[in-house]
């Protein structure tokens, strides 16, 4: 593991995977301990630094939590221990760049006490190119990536620790500049000195070195300008060294002071000596599997040789770089002119690499050195294209950020093949990896896309076995399989998990699985949302930092969504934006593989990504989380209401039973074909059930009891109509029932108790179901509103019928009919009569059934377009058929068919066609019956 403090604070595992804590106070704690590596830091001192001198009363307890988090993050190379009244971070100083920098400066004589001043005794130093100090200083300064302790999370720590490091850096830079100028190589340091001198405008020694280096580079006018700029800003007269430097650049002939133009290589030596660069990183010894992907990459490169670059894309941790490096090593002999490689650090905390810097490395590897290296980006890009054209060269551009970063690094495209050209084009091949889909590259360069997915389960097991002792994996095959599943089969997550197990040989695999596991509800607790392979969240943080603010906000809010698939409407509710805007933000997340648009308008996400967004959601202000959660619950209340035909916002009394009563406790949807509308509802619910269940649980947990029981109740019909998501029904209804009881609403309790009976019937536990129906009836009888009491009793009667107890259902239905005669809404009476007639047909009380059906039809004559009218007419036809009055039954069934067509519901029409076929067969008209059966099938399939 490496801790970098000389720039933005970053943490990396040895495999170069970022593991930087995203919480600022945790970063501050780690930085404070790393600066004092192997020294005990008192707890009070850490509290002062982490909270910038203003700690809260809970700081000591919070510090312990951050210490525990860091211990999970650290690998075996670093150890965080408690010592007395403080903490100590132990490890190799080489693992901390600031300490490595100090040691290099010490070896170069810059840090050791008692050394003479760097400019005081030049005669004592090596004067040739073999000066051993210069490489040490160059290596030390190369460790710096920006101001020390940037983004460390503590302004106090930065104020106290950064100045010493910065002063040492200036001394090292001064010594390096002095040594290079003695060798007449001052031009090499101009760019670095310009940047540093601009940050320290009154540092006279630095100004002297910059003036001398500019002078050696032939840039006399710039050197004089810097002298004038520095002296103008000094509060006193310039010192003797600076004054002498100014005299040196002012006293030479003006012709030599003209800035040197960008060098152009002579025509005769346009191409440098033919070097064969080999810049590929060493192969990963633990690479496993991917045989099919390597073959596909081979084919893609073969096709792309004459078409354009190959773009390998995928989410963080999927193994893009490892795959390309493995393939490149295996294909090296196909590129005899060399292999160039650059990590573009597109998603690095310190920012993406400058293409000009990358081109400088490429050109140097190709033999362009010294003054022949163009100064401008355009000049370098042009020279690079000239040199690689016609060469059988492999160019690997790893971890690209954008097309703008890539464009200067791409070779010229192959010429279009003309007619009759029998020769294949010979030229470089470019392979690019990125977390971004880089659509601009596909459009402008004709790149060949190569999406990379996770490992197969077998490959995941092999990776774990190779990273651990294979015997541990063999001994716990089920735990290994679950661990791979919880790591989403991503190589990075698996390696991080294996590293953790490797550091704890006394742990079983199931111990780590248990730590990674979520609570049984399937809904991540924000306090536990960071569970998972330590370090993987840091890789996702790097991706998130590239997002626009609106997309980053949506990604955090998606942490409140418990489902695996996101629709734009749900995202719009969370972010409180129009659906079109939400879809655009989801597309932005898809572009960097934080979600995947697997089907149009449906954006899936991996479990580790969902956990990460849940952690980000937990960091949002509480009022924002609460408001977003309320909007999401309201969205799903409306969505479930739309699918089951219930009003979305009405009071409990407005939610009638008609849409779901037939399926409250009846056969499952898997026992019979579903009409198209029901199939669409079932498909929607199969996809959205985890979200609905999770929101019911979360609404209950956060005291939204009314919303919890309503959503659970509305989901009941969808559970009954789903053949695949019934396992979560019990959990959802139990949560809804607890919420209903918390509301002290007897109508809600009656509804949810009836729903629980439906689950029990579905599980074939009829005795327990009947017990719950009795309880539901007791609750319903306590309901004060007669209409609401009527609805509750109707559902309970339907439950009794579905539970196979017509002996109890029919008397209750008769009582419901009697009480409904006193209600103002005659349609409620008509529905109750129809329910009673249907139960009596099933029970053989045919004359009574016909009488009740006839009365229902008469009441509904004033509502010919109502769904109840179609249903009652159909029940009357069934009663006539059961009485043997087949002619009247056929006439009534035809009327039901005509009325049913006004409902635009293919299921209603198909039911009438089926009844007509049954009656026609009873009349002996088999040909007509067969025709009706065909119509029923065709209608149901619409």
Tab-separated table of C-alpha atoms in Angstrom, residues 38 57 78 108 173 191 196 228 290 314 338 353 380 394 401 446 518 540 552 563 587 592 594 640 715:
chain	number	residue	atom	x	y	z
A	38	UNK	CA	6.178	4.837	13.452
A	57	UNK	CA	-18.286	16.643	22.330
A	78	UNK	CA	0.721	-0.933	7.272
A	108	UNK	CA	21.576	13.949	-1.586
A	173	UNK	CA	15.036	22.157	-6.585
A	191	UNK	CA	9.254	24.424	-17.086
A	196	UNK	CA	7.523	27.003	-8.904
A	228	UNK	CA	12.498	42.606	-13.761
A	290	UNK	CA	-10.914	-14.410	-20.043
A	314	UNK	CA	-16.366	-1.275	-18.628
A	338	UNK	CA	7.697	-1.631	-30.537
A	353	UNK	CA	-2.370	13.455	-17.605
A	380	UNK	CA	4.596	16.977	-30.553
A	394	UNK	CA	1.248	-1.167	-30.698
A	401	UNK	CA	-10.794	10.315	-19.609
A	446	UNK	CA	-14.555	5.067	-36.074
A	518	UNK	CA	-26.680	-6.685	4.122
A	540	UNK	CA	-15.961	4.461	-7.592
A	552	UNK	CA	-23.458	13.399	-9.152
A	563	UNK	CA	-34.113	-1.636	-6.470
A	587	UNK	CA	-27.459	8.539	-19.636
A	592	UNK	CA	-19.192	5.975	-17.083
A	594	UNK	CA	-22.327	3.627	-12.936
A	640	UNK	CA	-48.783	0.523	-8.082
A	715	UNK	CA	-48.640	-4.436	-3.896
